[in-house]
mmCIF file of C-alpha atoms in Angstrom:
data_model
loop_
_atom_site.group_PDB
_atom_site.id
_atom_site.type_symbol
_atom_site.label_atom_id
_atom_site.label_comp_id
_atom_site.label_asym_id
_atom_site.label_seq_id
_atom_site.Cartn_x
_atom_site.Cartn_y
_atom_site.Cartn_z
ATOM 1 C CA UNK Z 1 -4.831 2.459 -55.624
ATOM 2 C CA UNK Z 2 -5.402 0.134 -58.757
ATOM 3 C CA UNK Z 3 -2.438 -0.506 -60.926
ATOM 4 C CA UNK Z 4 -2.348 1.888 -63.645
ATOM 5 C CA UNK Z 5 1.050 0.826 -65.222
ATOM 6 C CA UNK Z 6 1.328 2.329 -68.499
ATOM 7 C CA UNK Z 7 3.557 0.534 -71.094
ATOM 8 C CA UNK Z 8 6.147 2.305 -73.301
ATOM 9 C CA UNK Z 9 6.659 2.346 -76.681
ATOM 10 C CA UNK Z 10 7.867 -0.962 -77.803
ATOM 11 C CA UNK Z 11 6.782 -2.892 -74.955
ATOM 12 C CA UNK Z 12 3.710 -5.567 -74.415
ATOM 13 C CA UNK Z 13 0.946 -3.509 -73.264
ATOM 14 C CA UNK Z 14 -0.475 -5.067 -69.056
ATOM 15 C CA UNK Z 15 -3.898 -4.972 -69.010
ATOM 16 C CA UNK Z 16 -4.831 -4.244 -65.592
ATOM 17 C CA UNK Z 17 -8.179 -5.337 -64.471
ATOM 18 C CA UNK Z 18 -10.775 -2.444 -63.900
ATOM 19 C CA UNK Z 19 -8.448 0.413 -64.432
ATOM 20 C CA UNK Z 20 -10.443 4.073 -65.189
ATOM 21 C CA UNK Z 21 -9.418 6.880 -66.108
ATOM 22 C CA UNK Z 22 -11.865 10.650 -66.912
ATOM 23 C CA UNK Z 23 -10.304 12.841 -69.661
ATOM 24 C CA UNK Z 24 -11.331 16.536 -70.910
ATOM 25 C CA UNK Z 25 -11.287 17.564 -73.664
ATOM 26 C CA UNK Z 26 -11.374 14.010 -75.269
ATOM 27 C CA UNK Z 27 -12.992 14.988 -78.464
ATOM 28 C CA UNK Z 28 -9.937 16.583 -80.251
ATOM 29 C CA UNK Z 29 -6.100 17.170 -79.971
ATOM 30 C CA UNK Z 30 -4.206 15.926 -77.006
ATOM 31 C CA UNK Z 31 -7.049 14.427 -75.144
ATOM 32 C CA UNK Z 32 -8.593 12.750 -77.856
ATOM 33 C CA UNK Z 33 -4.770 11.317 -78.587
ATOM 34 C CA UNK Z 34 -4.727 10.279 -74.840
ATOM 35 C CA UNK Z 35 -7.884 8.654 -75.110
ATOM 36 C CA UNK Z 36 -6.645 6.276 -77.746
ATOM 37 C CA UNK Z 37 -3.278 5.870 -76.033
ATOM 38 C CA UNK Z 38 -4.662 4.577 -72.988
ATOM 39 C CA UNK Z 39 -7.504 2.327 -74.510
ATOM 40 C CA UNK Z 40 -6.788 -1.521 -74.634
ATOM 41 C CA UNK Z 41 -8.684 -4.123 -72.837
ATOM 42 C CA UNK Z 42 -9.516 -3.889 -69.484
ATOM 43 C CA UNK Z 43 -9.565 0.046 -69.523
ATOM 44 C CA UNK Z 44 -12.186 1.770 -69.081
ATOM 45 C CA UNK Z 45 -12.451 5.413 -70.217
ATOM 46 C CA UNK Z 46 -14.656 7.986 -69.545
ATOM 47 C CA UNK Z 47 -14.820 10.573 -72.529
ATOM 48 C CA UNK Z 48 -15.637 14.205 -71.433
ATOM 49 C CA UNK Z 49 -16.305 17.152 -74.047
ATOM 50 C CA UNK Z 50 -19.033 19.719 -75.125
ATOM 51 C CA UNK Z 51 -19.260 18.037 -78.656
ATOM 52 C CA UNK Z 52 -21.604 14.692 -78.003
ATOM 53 C CA UNK Z 53 -21.370 13.957 -81.844
ATOM 54 C CA UNK Z 54 -17.562 13.869 -82.054
ATOM 55 C CA UNK Z 55 -16.856 12.043 -78.815
ATOM 56 C CA UNK Z 56 -19.388 9.543 -80.294
ATOM 57 C CA UNK Z 57 -16.667 8.643 -82.918
ATOM 58 C CA UNK Z 58 -13.826 8.956 -80.707
ATOM 59 C CA UNK Z 59 -16.382 6.231 -78.513
ATOM 60 C CA UNK Z 60 -16.082 3.872 -81.500
ATOM 61 C CA UNK Z 61 -12.505 4.371 -82.086
ATOM 62 C CA UNK Z 62 -11.640 3.451 -78.370
ATOM 63 C CA UNK Z 63 -14.038 0.389 -78.031
ATOM 64 C CA UNK Z 64 -12.436 -1.080 -81.657
ATOM 65 C CA UNK Z 65 -9.227 -1.026 -79.446
ATOM 66 C CA UNK Z 66 -10.779 -2.470 -76.487
ATOM 67 C CA UNK Z 67 -11.587 -0.387 -74.075
ATOM 68 C CA UNK Z 68 -14.991 -0.098 -72.272
ATOM 69 C CA UNK Z 69 -16.432 3.529 -73.265
ATOM 70 C CA UNK Z 70 -19.119 6.090 -72.037
ATOM 71 C CA UNK Z 71 -19.484 9.596 -73.210
ATOM 72 C CA UNK Z 72 -20.511 12.270 -71.166
ATOM 73 C CA UNK Z 73 -21.296 15.791 -72.069
ATOM 74 C CA UNK Z 74 -20.373 18.290 -70.189
ATOM 75 C CA UNK Z 75 -18.607 22.119 -70.542
ATOM 76 C CA UNK Z 76 -15.679 21.829 -68.060
ATOM 77 C CA UNK Z 77 -16.612 26.017 -66.866
ATOM 78 C CA UNK Z 78 -19.649 25.030 -64.998
ATOM 79 C CA UNK Z 79 -18.974 23.480 -61.679
ATOM 80 C CA UNK Z 80 -22.089 21.293 -61.226
ATOM 81 C CA UNK Z 81 -21.741 19.838 -65.136
ATOM 82 C CA UNK Z 82 -18.576 18.697 -63.787
ATOM 83 C CA UNK Z 83 -19.568 17.021 -60.881
ATOM 84 C CA UNK Z 84 -22.567 15.377 -62.959
ATOM 85 C CA UNK Z 85 -19.869 14.092 -65.261
ATOM 86 C CA UNK Z 86 -17.921 12.193 -62.189
ATOM 87 C CA UNK Z 87 -20.789 10.654 -60.908
ATOM 88 C CA UNK Z 88 -21.878 9.459 -64.696
ATOM 89 C CA UNK Z 89 -19.175 8.422 -65.315
ATOM 90 C CA UNK Z 90 -18.543 6.097 -61.578
ATOM 91 C CA UNK Z 91 -21.687 4.718 -62.621
ATOM 92 C CA UNK Z 92 -20.872 3.459 -65.563
ATOM 93 C CA UNK Z 93 -17.189 2.552 -65.362
ATOM 94 C CA UNK Z 94 -16.581 2.494 -61.233
ATOM 95 C CA UNK Z 95 -14.577 4.405 -58.891
ATOM 96 C CA UNK Z 96 -11.926 6.076 -61.382
ATOM 97 C CA UNK Z 97 -8.213 5.768 -60.894
ATOM 98 C CA UNK Z 98 -7.186 8.764 -62.710
ATOM 99 C CA UNK Z 99 -8.598 11.847 -64.336
ATOM 100 C CA UNK Z 100 -6.704 13.951 -67.378
ATOM 101 C CA UNK Z 101 -7.657 17.414 -67.808
ATOM 102 C CA UNK Z 102 -6.830 18.399 -71.381
ATOM 103 C CA UNK Z 103 -9.690 20.690 -71.880
ATOM 104 C CA UNK Z 104 -8.618 24.753 -72.678
ATOM 105 C CA UNK Z 105 -10.004 27.536 -74.776
ATOM 106 C CA UNK Z 106 -8.531 30.680 -76.678
ATOM 107 C CA UNK Z 107 -8.733 33.420 -78.576
ATOM 108 C CA UNK Z 108 -5.980 35.150 -80.438
ATOM 109 C CA UNK Z 109 -5.544 39.206 -80.199
ATOM 110 C CA UNK Z 110 -4.625 42.127 -78.456
ATOM 111 C CA UNK Z 111 -5.809 42.588 -75.396
ATOM 112 C CA UNK Z 112 -8.213 45.162 -75.640
ATOM 113 C CA UNK Z 113 -9.165 43.677 -79.263
ATOM 114 C CA UNK Z 114 -10.628 40.687 -77.982
ATOM 115 C CA UNK Z 115 -14.021 40.761 -77.009
ATOM 116 C CA UNK Z 116 -14.513 41.124 -72.883
ATOM 117 C CA UNK Z 117 -17.019 37.479 -73.233
ATOM 118 C CA UNK Z 118 -14.927 35.298 -75.434
ATOM 119 C CA UNK Z 119 -11.877 36.457 -73.169
ATOM 120 C CA UNK Z 120 -13.939 35.934 -70.041
ATOM 121 C CA UNK Z 121 -15.311 32.490 -71.674
ATOM 122 C CA UNK Z 122 -11.670 31.387 -72.364
ATOM 123 C CA UNK Z 123 -10.589 31.923 -68.840
ATOM 124 C CA UNK Z 124 -13.689 30.234 -67.460
ATOM 125 C CA UNK Z 125 -12.690 27.211 -69.631
ATOM 126 C CA UNK Z 126 -9.027 26.729 -69.237
ATOM 127 C CA UNK Z 127 -8.744 28.186 -65.820
ATOM 128 C CA UNK Z 128 -12.176 27.735 -63.985
ATOM 129 C CA UNK Z 129 -12.024 24.398 -65.861
ATOM 130 C CA UNK Z 130 -9.025 23.391 -64.278
ATOM 131 C CA UNK Z 131 -10.207 24.142 -60.876
ATOM 132 C CA UNK Z 132 -13.611 22.575 -61.401
ATOM 133 C CA UNK Z 133 -12.331 19.144 -62.208
ATOM 134 C CA UNK Z 134 -9.301 19.176 -59.746
ATOM 135 C CA UNK Z 135 -11.920 19.628 -57.447
ATOM 136 C CA UNK Z 136 -14.198 17.024 -58.219
ATOM 137 C CA UNK Z 137 -11.114 15.089 -59.034
ATOM 138 C CA UNK Z 138 -9.408 15.338 -55.340
ATOM 139 C CA UNK Z 139 -12.898 14.709 -53.868
ATOM 140 C CA UNK Z 140 -13.571 11.712 -55.853
ATOM 141 C CA UNK Z 141 -10.497 9.979 -54.982
ATOM 142 C CA UNK Z 142 -10.723 10.818 -51.300
ATOM 143 C CA UNK Z 143 -14.400 9.336 -51.272
ATOM 144 C CA UNK Z 144 -12.788 6.488 -53.104
ATOM 145 C CA UNK Z 145 -9.845 4.668 -50.771
ATOM 146 C CA UNK Z 146 -7.518 7.994 -50.922
ATOM 147 C CA UNK Z 147 -6.278 7.102 -53.914
ATOM 148 C CA UNK Z 148 -5.858 8.670 -57.756
ATOM 149 C CA UNK Z 149 -3.872 10.190 -60.390
ATOM 150 C CA UNK Z 150 -4.876 13.410 -61.377
ATOM 151 C CA UNK Z 151 -3.052 14.775 -64.673
ATOM 152 C CA UNK Z 152 -3.215 18.801 -65.711
ATOM 153 C CA UNK Z 153 -2.105 19.491 -69.225
ATOM 154 C CA UNK Z 154 0.271 22.560 -68.619
ATOM 155 C CA UNK Z 155 1.767 25.148 -71.670
ATOM 156 C CA UNK Z 156 4.899 26.195 -72.209
ATOM 157 C CA UNK Z 157 2.772 29.680 -72.540
ATOM 158 C CA UNK Z 158 2.226 29.065 -68.234
ATOM 159 C CA UNK Z 159 6.022 30.193 -68.627
ATOM 160 C CA UNK Z 160 6.665 32.864 -70.752
ATOM 161 C CA UNK Z 161 4.443 35.570 -72.251
ATOM 162 C CA UNK Z 162 3.891 36.301 -75.794
ATOM 163 C CA UNK Z 163 1.422 39.157 -77.393
ATOM 164 C CA UNK Z 164 -2.153 38.399 -78.975
ATOM 165 C CA UNK Z 165 -2.714 35.384 -76.715
ATOM 166 C CA UNK Z 166 -3.290 37.383 -73.261
ATOM 167 C CA UNK Z 167 -6.637 34.704 -72.537
ATOM 168 C CA UNK Z 168 -4.314 31.521 -72.767
ATOM 169 C CA UNK Z 169 -1.515 33.141 -71.280
ATOM 170 C CA UNK Z 170 -3.255 34.422 -68.204
ATOM 171 C CA UNK Z 171 -4.995 31.143 -67.687
ATOM 172 C CA UNK Z 172 -2.095 28.758 -68.317
ATOM 173 C CA UNK Z 173 0.167 30.449 -65.485
ATOM 174 C CA UNK Z 174 -2.580 30.409 -63.190
ATOM 175 C CA UNK Z 175 -2.775 26.325 -63.905
ATOM 176 C CA UNK Z 176 0.858 25.884 -63.444
ATOM 177 C CA UNK Z 177 0.554 28.039 -59.954
ATOM 178 C CA UNK Z 178 -2.567 25.874 -59.081
ATOM 179 C CA UNK Z 179 -0.703 22.643 -59.738
ATOM 180 C CA UNK Z 180 2.260 23.257 -57.489
ATOM 181 C CA UNK Z 181 -0.405 24.160 -54.616
ATOM 182 C CA UNK Z 182 -1.768 20.851 -55.079
ATOM 183 C CA UNK Z 183 1.071 19.115 -55.718
ATOM 184 C CA UNK Z 184 2.556 19.951 -52.133
ATOM 185 C CA UNK Z 185 -0.653 19.748 -50.539
ATOM 186 C CA UNK Z 186 -0.884 16.345 -52.169
ATOM 187 C CA UNK Z 187 2.456 15.728 -50.081
ATOM 188 C CA UNK Z 188 -0.017 14.823 -47.196
ATOM 189 C CA UNK Z 189 -2.041 12.163 -49.384
ATOM 190 C CA UNK Z 190 0.408 9.318 -50.206
ATOM 191 C CA UNK Z 191 -1.849 7.785 -52.129
ATOM 192 C CA UNK Z 192 -3.183 10.890 -54.127
ATOM 193 C CA UNK Z 193 -0.793 12.276 -57.008
ATOM 194 C CA UNK Z 194 -0.853 15.647 -58.943
ATOM 195 C CA UNK Z 195 1.421 15.736 -62.025
ATOM 196 C CA UNK Z 196 1.780 18.962 -64.505
ATOM 197 C CA UNK Z 197 2.325 18.131 -68.533
ATOM 198 C CA UNK Z 198 3.957 21.112 -70.125
ATOM 199 C CA UNK Z 199 3.553 21.038 -74.191
ATOM 200 C CA UNK Z 200 5.225 23.600 -76.612
ATOM 201 C CA UNK Z 201 3.758 23.763 -79.824
ATOM 202 C CA UNK Z 202 1.558 20.814 -81.175
ATOM 203 C CA UNK Z 203 -0.117 19.786 -84.194
ATOM 204 C CA UNK Z 204 -3.587 19.888 -83.113
ATOM 205 C CA UNK Z 205 -6.606 21.505 -84.763
ATOM 206 C CA UNK Z 206 -6.827 24.165 -81.613
ATOM 207 C CA UNK Z 207 -5.310 27.031 -83.639
ATOM 208 C CA UNK Z 208 -8.270 27.052 -86.163
ATOM 209 C CA UNK Z 209 -10.631 26.160 -83.542
ATOM 210 C CA UNK Z 210 -9.706 29.037 -81.661
ATOM 211 C CA UNK Z 211 -11.231 32.559 -81.420
ATOM 212 C CA UNK Z 212 -9.483 35.347 -83.340
ATOM 213 C CA UNK Z 213 -9.001 38.871 -83.725
ATOM 214 C CA UNK Z 214 -6.350 39.554 -85.366
ATOM 215 C CA UNK Z 215 -7.030 39.047 -89.001
ATOM 216 C CA UNK Z 216 -5.737 35.616 -89.235
ATOM 217 C CA UNK Z 217 -5.789 31.853 -87.248
ATOM 218 C CA UNK Z 218 -3.090 31.044 -85.005
ATOM 219 C CA UNK Z 219 -0.536 28.506 -85.978
ATOM 220 C CA UNK Z 220 2.112 26.361 -83.806
ATOM 221 C CA UNK Z 221 5.213 28.021 -84.365
ATOM 222 C CA UNK Z 222 8.488 25.429 -84.814
ATOM 223 C CA UNK Z 223 9.545 23.221 -83.806
ATOM 224 C CA UNK Z 224 5.897 20.825 -83.568
ATOM 225 C CA UNK Z 225 5.529 18.175 -81.953
ATOM 226 C CA UNK Z 226 2.802 15.511 -82.070
ATOM 227 C CA UNK Z 227 -0.480 15.047 -79.934
ATOM 228 C CA UNK Z 228 0.370 11.571 -80.038
ATOM 229 C CA UNK Z 229 4.010 12.298 -78.383
ATOM 230 C CA UNK Z 230 2.347 14.204 -75.606
ATOM 231 C CA UNK Z 231 -0.004 11.381 -75.005
ATOM 232 C CA UNK Z 232 2.727 9.038 -74.346
ATOM 233 C CA UNK Z 233 4.171 11.548 -71.752
ATOM 234 C CA UNK Z 234 0.490 11.983 -70.183
ATOM 235 C CA UNK Z 235 0.173 7.960 -70.209
ATOM 236 C CA UNK Z 236 3.889 8.232 -68.415
ATOM 237 C CA UNK Z 237 2.982 10.318 -65.695
ATOM 238 C CA UNK Z 238 0.289 8.122 -64.455
ATOM 239 C CA UNK Z 239 2.389 5.285 -64.294
ATOM 240 C CA UNK Z 240 5.264 7.403 -62.740
ATOM 241 C CA UNK Z 241 3.706 10.964 -61.091
ATOM 242 C CA UNK Z 242 6.020 14.117 -61.992
ATOM 243 C CA UNK Z 243 6.418 17.506 -60.734
ATOM 244 C CA UNK Z 244 6.440 18.772 -64.748
ATOM 245 C CA UNK Z 245 6.957 16.788 -67.358
ATOM 246 C CA UNK Z 246 8.216 19.121 -70.627
ATOM 247 C CA UNK Z 247 7.513 17.837 -74.114
ATOM 248 C CA UNK Z 248 8.988 20.177 -76.812
ATOM 249 C CA UNK Z 249 12.987 20.291 -77.386
ATOM 250 C CA UNK Z 250 12.615 24.012 -77.736
ATOM 251 C CA UNK Z 251 10.484 24.655 -74.474
ATOM 252 C CA UNK Z 252 13.755 25.039 -71.731
ATOM 253 C CA UNK Z 253 15.741 27.260 -74.167
ATOM 254 C CA UNK Z 254 12.651 29.612 -74.597
ATOM 255 C CA UNK Z 255 11.934 29.925 -70.648
ATOM 256 C CA UNK Z 256 15.627 30.545 -70.426
ATOM 257 C CA UNK Z 257 15.412 33.226 -72.333
ATOM 258 C CA UNK Z 258 12.334 34.747 -71.151
ATOM 259 C CA UNK Z 259 13.445 34.711 -67.592
ATOM 260 C CA UNK Z 260 17.378 35.193 -68.141
ATOM 261 C CA UNK Z 261 16.983 38.020 -71.413
ATOM 262 C CA UNK Z 262 13.735 39.767 -70.697
ATOM 263 C CA UNK Z 263 14.786 42.679 -72.751
ATOM 264 C CA UNK Z 264 15.614 41.011 -75.714
ATOM 265 C CA UNK Z 265 12.839 38.970 -75.395
ATOM 266 C CA UNK Z 266 10.443 41.379 -75.222
ATOM 267 C CA UNK Z 267 12.382 42.892 -78.608
ATOM 268 C CA UNK Z 268 12.097 39.524 -80.587
ATOM 269 C CA UNK Z 269 8.737 37.981 -79.456
ATOM 270 C CA UNK Z 270 6.346 40.395 -80.913
ATOM 271 C CA UNK Z 271 8.319 39.929 -84.529
ATOM 272 C CA UNK Z 272 8.727 36.521 -84.344
ATOM 273 C CA UNK Z 273 4.910 35.528 -82.952
ATOM 274 C CA UNK Z 274 3.695 37.568 -86.223
ATOM 275 C CA UNK Z 275 6.267 35.365 -88.379
ATOM 276 C CA UNK Z 276 5.835 32.157 -86.969
ATOM 277 C CA UNK Z 277 2.491 32.209 -84.619
ATOM 278 C CA UNK Z 278 0.075 33.679 -86.892
ATOM 279 C CA UNK Z 279 -0.828 32.068 -90.250
ATOM 280 C CA UNK Z 280 -1.308 34.137 -93.565
ATOM 281 C CA UNK Z 281 -5.139 33.531 -94.500
ATOM 282 C CA UNK Z 282 -7.539 36.442 -93.448
ATOM 283 C CA UNK Z 283 -10.059 35.726 -91.925
ATOM 284 C CA UNK Z 284 -12.970 38.008 -89.749
ATOM 285 C CA UNK Z 285 -13.278 38.050 -86.179
ATOM 286 C CA UNK Z 286 -14.958 35.257 -84.525
ATOM 287 C CA UNK Z 287 -15.214 33.395 -81.285
ATOM 288 C CA UNK Z 288 -13.894 30.251 -82.656
ATOM 289 C CA UNK Z 289 -15.287 27.480 -80.166
ATOM 290 C CA UNK Z 290 -14.902 29.483 -77.017
ATOM 291 C CA UNK Z 291 -18.620 30.131 -76.751
ATOM 292 C CA UNK Z 292 -19.832 26.950 -78.392
ATOM 293 C CA UNK Z 293 -18.190 23.951 -79.606
ATOM 294 C CA UNK Z 294 -17.142 24.043 -83.635
ATOM 295 C CA UNK Z 295 -17.400 19.904 -84.213
ATOM 296 C CA UNK Z 296 -16.942 19.991 -87.760
ATOM 297 C CA UNK Z 297 -13.104 21.664 -86.773
ATOM 298 C CA UNK Z 298 -12.110 18.484 -84.202
ATOM 299 C CA UNK Z 299 -9.908 15.654 -84.868
ATOM 300 C CA UNK Z 300 -6.756 14.296 -83.359
ATOM 301 C CA UNK Z 301 -3.873 16.359 -85.836
ATOM 302 C CA UNK Z 302 -4.413 19.686 -86.968
ATOM 303 C CA UNK Z 303 -2.675 19.275 -90.425
ATOM 304 C CA UNK Z 304 0.276 21.327 -89.053
ATOM 305 C CA UNK Z 305 2.830 18.493 -89.828
ATOM 306 C CA UNK Z 306 3.446 17.203 -93.327
#
């Protein structure tokens, strides 16, 4: 595989020739932060999302840092669109060394209150999108020398459960299972790696962008980390593949409580979610960006950190 040695903070950045990466969800949040983190001379980056207008802005930001980029508008829930995205990226940049899958969608609300169309579409994006991108990435790697690095974005909610986020919890638990299965299968292909990066609460626009049927928008419960820190973890996973890289100081403690003290966890999680996981600003029922993108709300950060 062509070198993808990504520098650590404080070290000089290497500039490998012909290194290429495709990033989904590149218009906002972690995907966008990752695109900016990887941008440097010698790096080719395919920016993929549903929002062409925002992708063009990200493209200019990446190019200003020296990266060669292309924009591909695609909905990851559409398998044919994902396959076209890989073809377009390969045509523009050459064979891909790596793929980072960050795209996801969610809707807040009790399970029975979220419209079936919105719930199912959120699953199609978060889980179905992971399936589609993984399938295309592995096929692409095998067709180009049997080498490549796939990094999937998981979530703390792929290891625990919380009320009012059932579509996301369902999808991310499945994403974690898929990642582990792919990692085991990849042991038979030494040139291919599959890594999982598991963030906790992150300061991204996803909470205000999400659909909501609970009367308010969601918000990241503390402690909140930055999308740039998650992007650093993604870069590290591309350099040194890992089974699961947690990003969030409280993640291990929350997972321990969920597994070791399920009764107490179940009693506390609902009021804690109301207190710290939901905002105070009233909002009417809305699918948010689940069914259609909302470019006006896309950015690297969501403004939850001062």
